[in-house]
Coordinates of C-alpha atoms in Angstrom, one line a residue:
M1 CA -4.1 -4.0 36.9
A2 CA -4.5 -0.2 37.1
K3 CA -7.9 1.1 38.2
S4 CA -9.6 4.4 37.7
N5 CA -13.1 5.4 39.0
G6 CA -13.4 1.8 40.2
F7 CA -12.9 0.2 36.8
T8 CA -9.9 -1.6 35.3
D9 CA -8.3 -0.3 32.1
E10 CA -10.0 -3.1 30.2
Q11 CA -13.4 -2.2 31.7
Q12 CA -12.8 1.5 31.0
N13 CA -12.0 0.9 27.4
Y14 CA -15.0 -1.3 26.9
L15 CA -17.4 1.2 28.5
Q16 CA -15.7 4.0 26.6
G17 CA -16.3 2.4 23.2
F18 CA -19.8 1.2 24.1
A19 CA -21.0 4.6 25.3
L20 CA -19.3 6.5 22.5
G21 CA -20.8 4.3 19.9
A22 CA -24.3 4.7 21.5
D23 CA -23.8 8.5 21.7
V24 CA -22.6 8.9 18.1
A25 CA -25.4 6.6 16.8
R26 CA -28.0 8.7 18.6
K27 CA -26.5 11.9 17.4
V28 CA -26.5 10.8 13.7
Q29 CA -30.2 10.0 14.1
G30 CA -30.9 13.4 15.5
L31 CA -31.5 12.1 19.0
P32 CA -30.0 13.6 22.2
V33 CA -26.9 12.0 23.4
L34 CA -27.0 10.2 26.8
S35 CA -23.7 11.6 28.2
D36 CA -22.9 15.2 28.9
S37 CA -20.6 16.1 26.0
S38 CA -19.9 19.5 27.5
A39 CA -18.9 18.1 30.9
A40 CA -15.2 17.6 30.1
G41 CA -12.6 18.5 27.6
A42 CA -10.3 16.1 25.9
R43 CA -7.6 14.3 27.8
N44 CA -4.2 14.6 26.2
G45 CA -5.9 15.7 23.0
S46 CA -8.3 12.7 23.1
V47 CA -12.0 13.4 22.5
V48 CA -13.2 10.8 25.0
Q49 CA -12.9 10.8 28.8
I50 CA -14.2 8.7 31.6
G51 CA -16.5 10.7 33.8
P52 CA -16.9 10.4 37.5
A53 CA -19.4 7.5 37.2
G54 CA -17.3 5.7 34.7
A55 CA -19.5 6.7 31.7
A56 CA -17.9 7.8 28.5
V57 CA -18.1 11.5 27.8
E58 CA -18.0 12.7 24.2
A59 CA -16.1 16.0 23.8
V60 CA -16.3 17.0 20.2
P61 CA -14.7 20.5 20.0
D62 CA -16.6 23.4 18.5
G63 CA -13.5 24.6 16.7
P64 CA -12.1 23.7 13.3
M65 CA -11.2 20.1 14.4
G66 CA -14.8 19.2 15.3
V67 CA -15.6 18.0 11.7
H68 CA -12.6 15.7 11.8
I69 CA -13.5 14.3 15.2
E70 CA -17.1 13.7 14.2
A71 CA -15.9 11.9 11.0
Q72 CA -13.7 9.6 13.1
N73 CA -16.5 9.0 15.6
R74 CA -18.7 7.7 12.9
F75 CA -16.2 4.9 12.2
L76 CA -15.8 4.2 15.9
A77 CA -19.6 4.0 16.3
D78 CA -19.6 1.3 13.6
G79 CA -17.1 -0.7 15.7
K80 CA -14.1 0.0 13.4
K81 CA -10.6 0.9 14.5
L82 CA -8.9 4.1 13.3
S83 CA -5.6 3.8 11.5
K84 CA -2.6 4.6 13.6
E85 CA -2.2 7.9 11.8
E86 CA -5.8 8.9 12.5
Q87 CA -5.3 8.0 16.1
A88 CA -2.1 10.1 16.2
K89 CA -4.0 13.1 14.9
R90 CA -6.8 12.5 17.4
D91 CA -4.4 12.3 20.3
K92 CA -2.1 15.2 19.5
N93 CA -2.6 18.3 17.3
P94 CA 0.4 18.4 15.0
F95 CA 0.3 22.2 14.9
E96 CA 0.6 22.5 18.7
M97 CA 4.0 20.7 18.9
W98 CA 6.3 23.6 18.4
G99 CA 7.6 23.6 21.9
Q100 CA 8.2 19.9 21.7
M101 CA 10.0 20.3 18.4
K102 CA 12.3 23.0 19.7
T103 CA 13.2 21.0 22.8
A104 CA 14.0 17.9 20.7
A105 CA 16.1 20.1 18.4
A106 CA 18.1 21.5 21.3
A107 CA 18.8 17.9 22.4
G108 CA 19.7 16.9 18.9
E109 CA 16.9 14.4 18.8
Y110 CA 14.7 13.2 15.9
P111 CA 11.0 12.3 16.4
K112 CA 10.0 8.8 17.3
G113 CA 6.9 6.7 16.8
T114 CA 3.8 8.5 15.4
D115 CA 5.6 11.9 16.0
V116 CA 7.5 11.1 12.8
F117 CA 4.2 11.3 11.0
L118 CA 3.0 14.4 12.8
Y119 CA 6.2 16.3 12.1
K120 CA 5.3 16.1 8.4
F121 CA 2.4 18.5 9.0
Q122 CA 5.1 21.2 9.5
G123 CA 7.0 20.0 6.4
L124 CA 9.7 18.0 8.2
F125 CA 10.2 14.4 7.1
Y126 CA 12.5 12.2 9.2
V127 CA 13.8 9.9 6.4
A128 CA 15.7 7.3 8.3
P129 CA 17.0 4.7 7.8
N130 CA 18.0 5.8 4.3
Q131 CA 19.3 9.2 5.6
D132 CA 19.6 9.9 9.3
S133 CA 18.3 13.4 8.7
F134 CA 15.2 15.5 7.9
M135 CA 13.9 16.4 4.5
C136 CA 11.9 19.6 4.3
R137 CA 9.3 19.9 1.6
L138 CA 8.2 23.4 0.8
R139 CA 5.1 25.0 -0.5
I140 CA 5.6 27.0 -3.7
P141 CA 2.1 27.7 -5.2
G142 CA 2.2 27.5 -9.0
G143 CA 6.0 26.9 -8.8
A144 CA 6.7 30.6 -8.9
L145 CA 9.6 32.1 -7.0
R146 CA 11.4 35.4 -6.9
S147 CA 15.2 35.3 -7.5
G148 CA 15.8 36.6 -4.0
Q149 CA 13.8 33.7 -2.5
F150 CA 15.7 31.3 -4.7
R151 CA 19.0 32.6 -3.4
G152 CA 17.8 32.4 0.2
L153 CA 16.8 28.7 -0.4
A154 CA 20.2 28.0 -1.8
D155 CA 21.9 29.6 1.3
L156 CA 19.6 27.6 3.6
A157 CA 20.4 24.3 1.8
A158 CA 24.1 25.1 2.1
S159 CA 24.0 26.1 5.8
S160 CA 21.5 23.6 7.1
G161 CA 21.1 20.9 4.4
G162 CA 23.1 18.9 1.9
G163 CA 24.0 21.9 -0.3
Y164 CA 21.5 21.1 -3.0
L165 CA 17.8 21.5 -3.9
D166 CA 15.5 18.9 -5.5
V167 CA 12.6 19.9 -7.8
T168 CA 9.6 17.7 -7.4
T169 CA 6.9 16.5 -9.7
R170 CA 4.6 19.1 -8.2
G171 CA 6.7 22.1 -9.2
N172 CA 8.0 22.2 -5.7
L173 CA 11.3 22.1 -3.9
Q174 CA 12.9 19.9 -1.2
I175 CA 15.8 20.5 1.1
R176 CA 17.6 17.3 2.3
E177 CA 20.1 16.2 4.8
I178 CA 18.9 18.5 7.6
S179 CA 20.3 17.6 11.0
A180 CA 18.1 17.2 14.1
D181 CA 19.2 20.4 15.7
H182 CA 18.4 22.4 12.5
G183 CA 14.9 21.3 11.9
P184 CA 12.9 24.2 13.5
L185 CA 15.6 26.7 12.3
V186 CA 14.9 25.6 8.7
L187 CA 11.2 26.2 9.2
E188 CA 11.8 29.6 10.8
T189 CA 14.1 30.7 8.0
L190 CA 11.6 29.5 5.3
N191 CA 8.9 31.7 6.8
D192 CA 11.3 34.6 6.9
L193 CA 11.8 34.1 3.1
G194 CA 8.1 34.0 2.5
V195 CA 8.0 30.3 1.7
I196 CA 5.5 28.5 3.9
P197 CA 6.1 24.7 4.5
R198 CA 3.1 24.2 6.7
G199 CA 0.9 21.3 5.5
S200 CA 3.4 20.3 2.7
G201 CA 3.4 16.8 4.1
G202 CA 1.0 14.6 6.2
D203 CA -2.7 14.4 5.5
N204 CA -3.1 17.8 3.9
V205 CA -3.6 19.6 0.6
R206 CA -0.2 19.5 -1.1
N207 CA 1.5 22.2 -3.2
V208 CA -1.1 23.7 -5.6
T209 CA 0.2 23.5 -9.1
A210 CA -0.5 25.8 -12.1
A211 CA 0.9 26.4 -15.6
A212 CA 4.7 27.0 -15.4
T213 CA 4.3 29.6 -18.2
S214 CA 1.2 31.3 -16.8
G215 CA 1.1 34.9 -18.0
F216 CA 3.5 34.6 -20.9
D217 CA 2.3 31.5 -22.8
P218 CA 1.0 32.5 -26.3
Q219 CA -1.3 29.4 -26.3
E220 CA -2.9 29.7 -22.9
F221 CA -6.6 30.5 -22.4
I222 CA -6.1 32.0 -19.0
E223 CA -3.4 32.8 -16.4
T224 CA -3.5 30.2 -13.7
L225 CA -0.9 31.5 -11.3
P226 CA -3.1 34.0 -9.5
I227 CA -5.8 31.5 -8.8
A228 CA -3.3 28.9 -7.6
K229 CA -1.9 31.4 -5.2
E230 CA -5.4 32.3 -4.0
M231 CA -6.1 28.6 -3.4
H232 CA -2.9 28.3 -1.5
H233 CA -3.7 31.1 0.9
H234 CA -7.2 29.8 1.4
I235 CA -5.8 26.4 2.4
I236 CA -3.1 27.6 4.8
N237 CA -5.6 30.0 6.5
H238 CA -8.3 27.4 7.2
R239 CA -7.3 25.1 10.0
E240 CA -10.2 22.7 9.3
L241 CA -8.7 22.0 5.8
Y242 CA -5.7 20.2 7.5
G243 CA -5.8 16.6 8.8
L244 CA -7.7 15.1 5.9
P245 CA -8.3 11.4 5.5
R246 CA -5.2 11.3 3.3
K247 CA -3.1 13.7 1.2
F248 CA -4.9 15.8 -1.5
N249 CA -3.7 17.3 -4.8
I250 CA -5.2 20.3 -6.7
S251 CA -4.1 21.6 -10.1
F252 CA -5.0 24.4 -12.5
D253 CA -4.3 24.0 -16.2
G254 CA -4.7 27.2 -18.3
G255 CA -4.4 25.5 -21.7
G256 CA -0.7 26.5 -22.3
R257 CA 2.1 24.6 -24.0
I258 CA 3.4 22.8 -20.9
A259 CA 1.2 20.2 -19.4
T260 CA 0.5 20.6 -15.7
L261 CA -0.9 17.1 -15.4
E262 CA -4.1 18.3 -13.8
D263 CA -5.6 15.0 -14.8
T264 CA -3.5 13.2 -12.2
N265 CA -4.9 15.3 -9.3
D266 CA -7.7 14.8 -6.9
I267 CA -9.2 18.0 -8.3
G268 CA -8.2 19.1 -11.7
F269 CA -9.4 22.4 -13.2
Q270 CA -8.9 22.5 -16.9
A271 CA -9.4 25.8 -18.8
V272 CA -11.8 25.6 -21.8
S273 CA -13.3 28.2 -24.1
L274 CA -17.0 28.6 -24.8
P275 CA -17.4 30.3 -28.2
E276 CA -19.9 33.0 -28.9
E277 CA -22.1 30.8 -31.1
N278 CA -22.8 28.5 -28.1
A279 CA -23.3 31.2 -25.6
T280 CA -26.6 32.0 -23.8
D281 CA -27.8 34.6 -21.4
D282 CA -27.1 32.2 -18.6
L283 CA -23.8 31.0 -20.1
P284 CA -21.8 33.9 -21.7
A285 CA -19.0 33.3 -24.0
G286 CA -15.6 33.2 -22.4
V287 CA -13.1 31.0 -20.5
Y288 CA -14.3 28.5 -17.9
Y289 CA -12.8 25.7 -15.9
R290 CA -13.9 22.1 -16.5
L291 CA -14.0 20.3 -13.2
T292 CA -12.4 16.8 -13.0
L293 CA -12.1 14.6 -9.9
G294 CA -10.3 11.5 -8.6
G295 CA -7.0 11.5 -10.4
I296 CA -4.4 9.2 -8.7
T297 CA -2.3 7.4 -11.4
G298 CA -0.4 5.4 -8.8
H299 CA -3.8 3.6 -8.4
K300 CA -4.2 3.6 -12.2
D301 CA -6.9 6.3 -12.4
F302 CA -7.0 9.6 -14.1
A303 CA -9.3 12.4 -13.0
R304 CA -12.6 12.1 -14.7
G305 CA -15.0 14.8 -15.9
T306 CA -18.0 15.7 -13.8
G307 CA -20.0 17.6 -16.4
V308 CA -19.5 20.7 -14.3
L309 CA -18.3 24.0 -15.8
L310 CA -17.1 26.8 -13.5
R311 CA -16.3 30.5 -13.9
P312 CA -12.8 31.2 -12.6
D313 CA -14.3 33.1 -9.6
E314 CA -16.2 29.9 -8.6
C315 CA -13.3 27.5 -8.4
L316 CA -12.1 28.3 -4.9
S317 CA -15.5 27.9 -3.2
V318 CA -16.2 24.6 -5.1
A319 CA -12.8 23.2 -4.2
D320 CA -13.5 24.1 -0.6
A321 CA -16.8 22.3 -0.7
I322 CA -15.2 19.2 -2.2
L323 CA -12.6 19.2 0.5
R324 CA -15.2 19.4 3.2
V325 CA -17.3 16.5 1.7
F326 CA -14.1 14.5 1.6
I327 CA -13.2 15.4 5.2
K328 CA -16.6 14.1 6.3
N329 CA -16.7 11.0 4.3
G330 CA -13.2 9.8 3.5
D331 CA -12.0 6.5 5.1
R332 CA -10.3 7.0 8.5
T333 CA -9.5 3.3 9.0
D334 CA -7.7 2.0 5.9
R335 CA -4.9 4.2 4.5
K336 CA -4.9 2.3 1.2
K337 CA -8.5 3.3 0.6
A338 CA -8.5 6.8 2.1
R339 CA -8.0 8.9 -1.0
L340 CA -10.8 10.8 -2.8
K341 CA -10.9 8.2 -5.6
Y342 CA -12.4 5.6 -3.2
V343 CA -15.2 7.9 -2.1
L344 CA -16.0 8.4 -5.8
D345 CA -15.8 4.7 -6.5
D346 CA -18.1 3.9 -3.6
W347 CA -20.6 6.7 -4.2
G348 CA -20.5 7.4 -7.9
F349 CA -20.0 10.8 -9.3
P350 CA -23.7 12.0 -9.2
K351 CA -24.0 11.3 -5.5
F352 CA -20.7 13.0 -4.7
I353 CA -21.6 16.1 -6.8
E354 CA -25.0 16.3 -5.0
A355 CA -23.1 16.3 -1.7
V356 CA -20.8 19.1 -2.9
E357 CA -23.9 21.1 -4.0
E358 CA -25.4 20.6 -0.6
E359 CA -22.2 21.7 1.1
L360 CA -21.9 24.7 -1.2
G361 CA -25.6 25.7 -0.8
R362 CA -26.3 26.0 -4.5
P363 CA -26.5 23.8 -7.7
L364 CA -23.5 23.5 -10.0
R365 CA -23.6 24.4 -13.7
R366 CA -23.7 21.3 -16.0
V367 CA -22.7 21.9 -19.6
E368 CA -22.4 19.4 -22.4
E369 CA -18.8 18.9 -23.6
D370 CA -19.6 19.6 -27.2
L371 CA -20.5 23.2 -26.4
Y372 CA -16.9 24.3 -25.4
R373 CA -13.5 24.0 -26.9
L374 CA -10.6 22.2 -25.2
P375 CA -7.1 23.7 -25.4
E376 CA -4.6 22.6 -27.9
P377 CA -2.5 19.6 -26.9
P378 CA 0.6 20.4 -24.8
D379 CA 4.0 20.5 -26.4
R380 CA 6.2 17.8 -24.9
W381 CA 9.4 19.8 -25.8
A382 CA 8.2 23.2 -24.3
H383 CA 9.7 22.7 -20.8
V384 CA 13.2 22.7 -22.2
G385 CA 15.0 25.0 -24.6
V386 CA 14.1 28.5 -25.9
H387 CA 10.5 29.4 -26.7
P388 CA 8.9 32.8 -27.7
Q389 CA 6.5 34.4 -25.3
K390 CA 3.3 36.2 -26.1
Q391 CA 5.2 39.4 -25.2
A392 CA 7.0 40.6 -28.3
G393 CA 10.7 40.2 -28.2
K394 CA 10.7 38.0 -25.0
N395 CA 11.4 34.3 -24.5
W396 CA 11.4 31.7 -21.9
I397 CA 14.3 29.2 -21.5
G398 CA 13.6 25.8 -20.1
V399 CA 16.7 24.7 -18.1
V400 CA 17.5 21.0 -17.9
L401 CA 18.1 19.7 -14.3
P402 CA 19.5 16.2 -14.0
V403 CA 16.6 14.3 -12.4
G404 CA 15.6 17.6 -10.7
R405 CA 18.7 18.3 -8.7
M406 CA 20.8 21.5 -8.6
T407 CA 23.6 22.6 -6.3
A408 CA 23.4 25.7 -4.2
D409 CA 26.0 27.3 -6.4
Q410 CA 23.9 26.5 -9.5
V411 CA 20.9 28.1 -7.8
H412 CA 22.8 31.3 -7.2
A413 CA 24.0 31.3 -10.9
L414 CA 20.4 30.8 -12.1
A415 CA 19.2 33.6 -9.9
E416 CA 21.9 35.9 -11.3
I417 CA 20.8 35.0 -14.9
A418 CA 17.1 35.8 -13.9
D419 CA 18.2 39.2 -12.5
R420 CA 20.6 40.1 -15.3
Y421 CA 18.7 38.9 -18.4
G422 CA 15.1 38.2 -17.2
S423 CA 12.5 39.6 -14.8
R424 CA 13.8 38.2 -11.5
Q425 CA 11.4 35.3 -11.8
I426 CA 11.9 31.5 -11.5
R427 CA 9.2 29.1 -12.6
L428 CA 9.4 25.4 -11.5
T429 CA 7.7 22.7 -13.6
V430 CA 6.1 19.4 -12.8
W431 CA 8.8 17.9 -15.1
Q432 CA 11.5 18.5 -12.5
N433 CA 13.1 21.4 -14.3
L434 CA 12.7 25.2 -14.2
I435 CA 12.0 28.1 -16.6
L436 CA 13.7 31.5 -16.8
P437 CA 11.1 33.8 -18.4
D438 CA 11.3 37.3 -20.0
I439 CA 14.7 36.9 -21.7
S440 CA 14.9 39.4 -24.5
D441 CA 16.0 38.3 -28.0
E442 CA 19.3 40.2 -27.7
D443 CA 20.2 38.5 -24.4
L444 CA 19.4 35.0 -25.4
E445 CA 22.9 33.9 -26.4
A446 CA 24.4 35.4 -23.2
A447 CA 21.8 33.7 -21.0
K448 CA 22.3 30.3 -22.7
E449 CA 26.1 30.6 -22.2
A450 CA 25.6 31.5 -18.6
I451 CA 23.4 28.4 -18.1
V452 CA 26.0 26.1 -19.6
A453 CA 28.8 27.9 -17.6
C454 CA 27.2 26.8 -14.3
G455 CA 27.2 23.2 -15.3
L456 CA 23.6 22.9 -16.5
D457 CA 22.1 23.1 -20.0
W458 CA 19.1 24.5 -21.9
Q459 CA 19.0 21.7 -24.4
A460 CA 18.8 17.9 -24.0
S461 CA 18.4 14.6 -25.8
S462 CA 14.9 13.2 -26.1
V463 CA 15.5 10.9 -23.2
R464 CA 17.0 13.4 -20.9
S465 CA 14.4 16.0 -21.6
G466 CA 11.6 13.6 -20.5
L467 CA 13.4 11.9 -17.7
V468 CA 11.6 11.9 -14.3
A469 CA 12.8 10.2 -11.1
C470 CA 11.6 10.3 -7.5
T471 CA 14.2 10.5 -4.6
G472 CA 14.8 6.7 -4.5
N473 CA 16.4 4.7 -1.8
A474 CA 19.2 7.3 -1.4
G475 CA 16.7 9.3 0.7
C476 CA 13.3 7.5 1.0
K477 CA 12.6 4.5 3.2
F478 CA 9.9 3.3 0.9
A479 CA 12.0 3.1 -2.3
A480 CA 13.5 -0.2 -3.4
A481 CA 16.0 1.2 -5.8
D482 CA 18.3 4.1 -6.5
T483 CA 16.0 5.8 -9.0
K484 CA 17.9 9.1 -9.6
G485 CA 21.3 7.4 -10.0
Q486 CA 20.0 4.6 -12.2
A487 CA 17.9 7.0 -14.3
M488 CA 21.0 9.0 -15.1
K489 CA 22.9 5.8 -16.0
L490 CA 20.2 4.7 -18.4
A491 CA 20.1 8.1 -20.0
A492 CA 23.9 8.1 -20.5
Y493 CA 23.7 4.5 -22.0
L494 CA 21.0 5.5 -24.4
D495 CA 22.6 8.8 -25.5
E496 CA 25.7 7.0 -26.6
R497 CA 23.7 4.5 -28.7
I498 CA 20.5 6.1 -30.1
E499 CA 19.1 9.4 -31.2
L500 CA 15.4 10.0 -31.2
D501 CA 13.6 12.7 -33.2
V502 CA 10.5 12.6 -31.0
P503 CA 10.1 13.3 -27.3
I504 CA 9.9 10.3 -24.9
N505 CA 9.0 10.2 -21.3
V506 CA 10.8 7.8 -19.0
H507 CA 9.7 7.8 -15.4
F508 CA 11.5 6.1 -12.5
T509 CA 9.6 5.6 -9.3
G510 CA 10.9 3.7 -6.3
C511 CA 7.8 2.2 -4.8
P512 CA 4.0 1.7 -5.4
N513 CA 3.3 5.2 -4.1
S514 CA 4.5 6.3 -7.6
C515 CA 5.7 9.8 -6.8
A516 CA 7.3 9.9 -10.2
Q517 CA 4.0 8.7 -11.8
H518 CA 5.5 5.8 -13.7
Y519 CA 2.1 4.8 -15.1
I520 CA 2.0 7.9 -17.4
G521 CA 5.4 7.4 -18.9
D522 CA 6.1 6.1 -22.4
I523 CA 8.3 3.8 -20.4
G524 CA 7.9 3.6 -16.7
F525 CA 9.8 1.8 -13.9
R526 CA 8.7 0.9 -10.4
G527 CA 11.4 -0.2 -8.0
T528 CA 11.5 -3.7 -6.6
K529 CA 13.9 -6.2 -5.3
V530 CA 14.9 -9.0 -7.8
E531 CA 16.3 -12.4 -6.9
R532 CA 19.6 -13.2 -8.4
G533 CA 21.0 -16.5 -7.2
E534 CA 21.2 -16.2 -3.4
D535 CA 21.1 -12.4 -3.5
M536 CA 18.4 -9.7 -3.8
V537 CA 19.4 -6.9 -6.1
E538 CA 17.8 -3.6 -7.2
G539 CA 15.5 -3.8 -10.1
Y540 CA 12.2 -2.7 -11.5
E541 CA 8.8 -3.6 -12.9
L542 CA 8.8 -2.2 -16.5
V543 CA 5.6 -0.7 -17.9
V544 CA 5.0 0.7 -21.3
G545 CA 2.4 2.8 -23.1
G546 CA 1.4 5.5 -20.6
G547 CA 0.3 9.0 -21.5
Y548 CA -1.4 12.2 -20.3
A549 CA -3.5 15.2 -21.4
D550 CA -4.9 14.4 -24.9
K551 CA -3.0 11.1 -24.9
Q552 CA -4.3 9.8 -21.6
A553 CA -3.3 6.1 -21.0
V554 CA -2.3 4.0 -18.0
A555 CA 0.8 2.0 -18.9
R556 CA 0.7 -1.8 -18.9
S557 CA 3.2 -4.1 -17.3
L558 CA 5.7 -5.7 -19.7
F559 CA 8.1 -7.3 -17.2
G560 CA 7.4 -7.8 -13.6
E561 CA 10.9 -8.0 -12.3
V562 CA 14.1 -6.9 -14.1
A563 CA 17.4 -6.3 -12.4
F564 CA 18.7 -2.9 -13.2
D565 CA 21.9 -4.2 -14.9
D566 CA 19.6 -5.8 -17.5
I567 CA 17.5 -2.7 -18.2
P568 CA 19.8 -0.4 -20.3
P569 CA 20.2 -2.9 -23.2
L570 CA 16.6 -4.0 -22.9
V571 CA 15.3 -0.4 -23.3
H572 CA 17.8 0.3 -26.1
N573 CA 16.4 -2.7 -28.0
L574 CA 12.8 -1.6 -27.5
L575 CA 13.6 1.9 -28.8
Q576 CA 15.5 0.5 -31.8
H577 CA 12.4 -1.7 -32.6
Y578 CA 10.2 1.4 -32.2
V579 CA 12.4 3.5 -34.6
S580 CA 12.4 0.8 -37.3
E581 CA 8.8 -0.2 -37.1
R582 CA 6.8 2.9 -36.1
N583 CA 4.2 4.5 -38.4
G584 CA 5.4 8.0 -39.3
A585 CA 5.9 10.2 -36.2
E586 CA 3.8 8.2 -33.8
S587 CA 4.9 8.3 -30.2
F588 CA 6.4 5.3 -28.4
A589 CA 3.3 5.0 -26.3
E590 CA 1.1 4.8 -29.5
F591 CA 3.5 2.3 -31.0
A592 CA 3.5 0.2 -27.8
S593 CA -0.3 0.3 -27.6
R594 CA -0.7 -1.4 -31.0
R595 CA 2.0 -4.0 -30.5
S596 CA 1.5 -7.2 -28.5
D597 CA 3.4 -8.0 -25.3
D598 CA 5.0 -11.0 -27.1
D599 CA 6.2 -8.7 -29.8
L600 CA 7.7 -6.2 -27.5
K601 CA 9.2 -8.8 -25.2
A602 CA 10.9 -10.5 -28.2
A603 CA 12.2 -7.2 -29.5
S604 CA 13.7 -6.4 -26.1
G605 CA 16.0 -9.3 -26.3
Y606 CA 15.5 -9.9 -22.6
T607 CA 14.9 -13.4 -21.3
P608 CA 14.0 -13.6 -17.6
P609 CA 16.4 -15.9 -15.7
V610 CA 15.0 -19.2 -14.5
T611 CA 14.8 -19.3 -10.8
A612 CA 15.1 -22.5 -8.8
A613 CA 11.8 -23.9 -7.5

């Protein structure tokens, strides 16, 4: 057995853990540590070394990573084991791997082991075994792009990827099918385009979302794109805001016609209006942001109100303080319990807000909800079709993208339309489509014709307009089903058989991570494997009755396992039942909420097969 400093590896590990635990415990109590923490640096990125006498030496760095190491140390001091991802971050800084990444690319090699996780911090996801390639997730704050950037991304997807771009449910883009030798080149090209992928994956704050119609929505209380961009730049320029206990989502809703789904985010800022009659010297009339926390619909929880009301100029500092409290107190041992929701569940909102105030150095403003006015409910049709802007004579066109995908040629065509008829702007939405703003009245017909000419459309059926799907098993190792392909098959089946006069949201997600947020759909699907005879086939759990914004609801499970081949007629029967039995113009979710499971199951016409014992 190997020895060092007279101790075996097993003895070193024991002494290391024992001494570290003692040091951290003393430090937390305000007592001096027993070892000389300044005597040695970290070995191979580790924060613990064995000193000359075999004693553990704690080396918490003074730089931005110190707060993360201290948080990890508290769990170690309690005798707990870090998750493998936390240990990977502790052993190796993911932002100091560029040389390694370039060397691997030159050799045509993909990352292995925990390096697969660490590459995500740069935006590169090795998505084997489903695709033996990288996926690159971008950062596009507020979903806003210039047409020149859009073209550049199309060229990059064509030269280094699969020749297409995918719009995500965070108003973001992904490039897929990137070979091992092109990984760093893609990152370099993105930075040249002014699109920064850093921190778009891994344990970081993901793409900051804002209203897709910010600045031209006649219903909005406030423009959210400027503050989303400010938040984005704050994050990418503060190294200590990377390497969180888990991923983190932030969203700004300005009260416009298209929902940003801020209530599904860890931090949701919802614009509200305080009228003159409720104003005071300390609380002038105007627009504020209502602070909500803990949204994670994959875990069946929406963001909840905190009672805190913020001026727009206060949002960034408060978000920063929330992140720092989360960094210090989020779970570093259990990945399933490491999101902000679980700190809130454990502590309660009052204790958490007190910790934020302490971090911030000042109290937060509490305001009763009946003093301010919430925005009008979002329009579920507003992300597709033609809609007038608040600028006279101007319109936005919502372009329908089949489950969020567009080819490089289509991207070029859309950029040309934005240049010729619009203002050289592209806005991506959380509904996996995009908006072309500032189209003048006289150019509308030409712009619509150009959209159709490139193989896309500006209008869609109720089902297609509200169809959302994650990547599925065509490109994600976690997914149990071909979500994008099967979502399109379902839409085609329904379009041939039923016409709805109200919007309906149908969400396909491939696994429990719920990237497509199946729990907020009128009808939602979660991929699973279903036993059919001696075979396991692709199928879904089917949930009904979800909603968002003013119709917040977590969908309930109707069927636990249904093979996909049985789903199209099942859904068709449910929708026919809805059309014939609904009250007026009530939504499908409202209809489903007042009907029993037995009623809906009977109407579906589906009988689960009997499996052998």
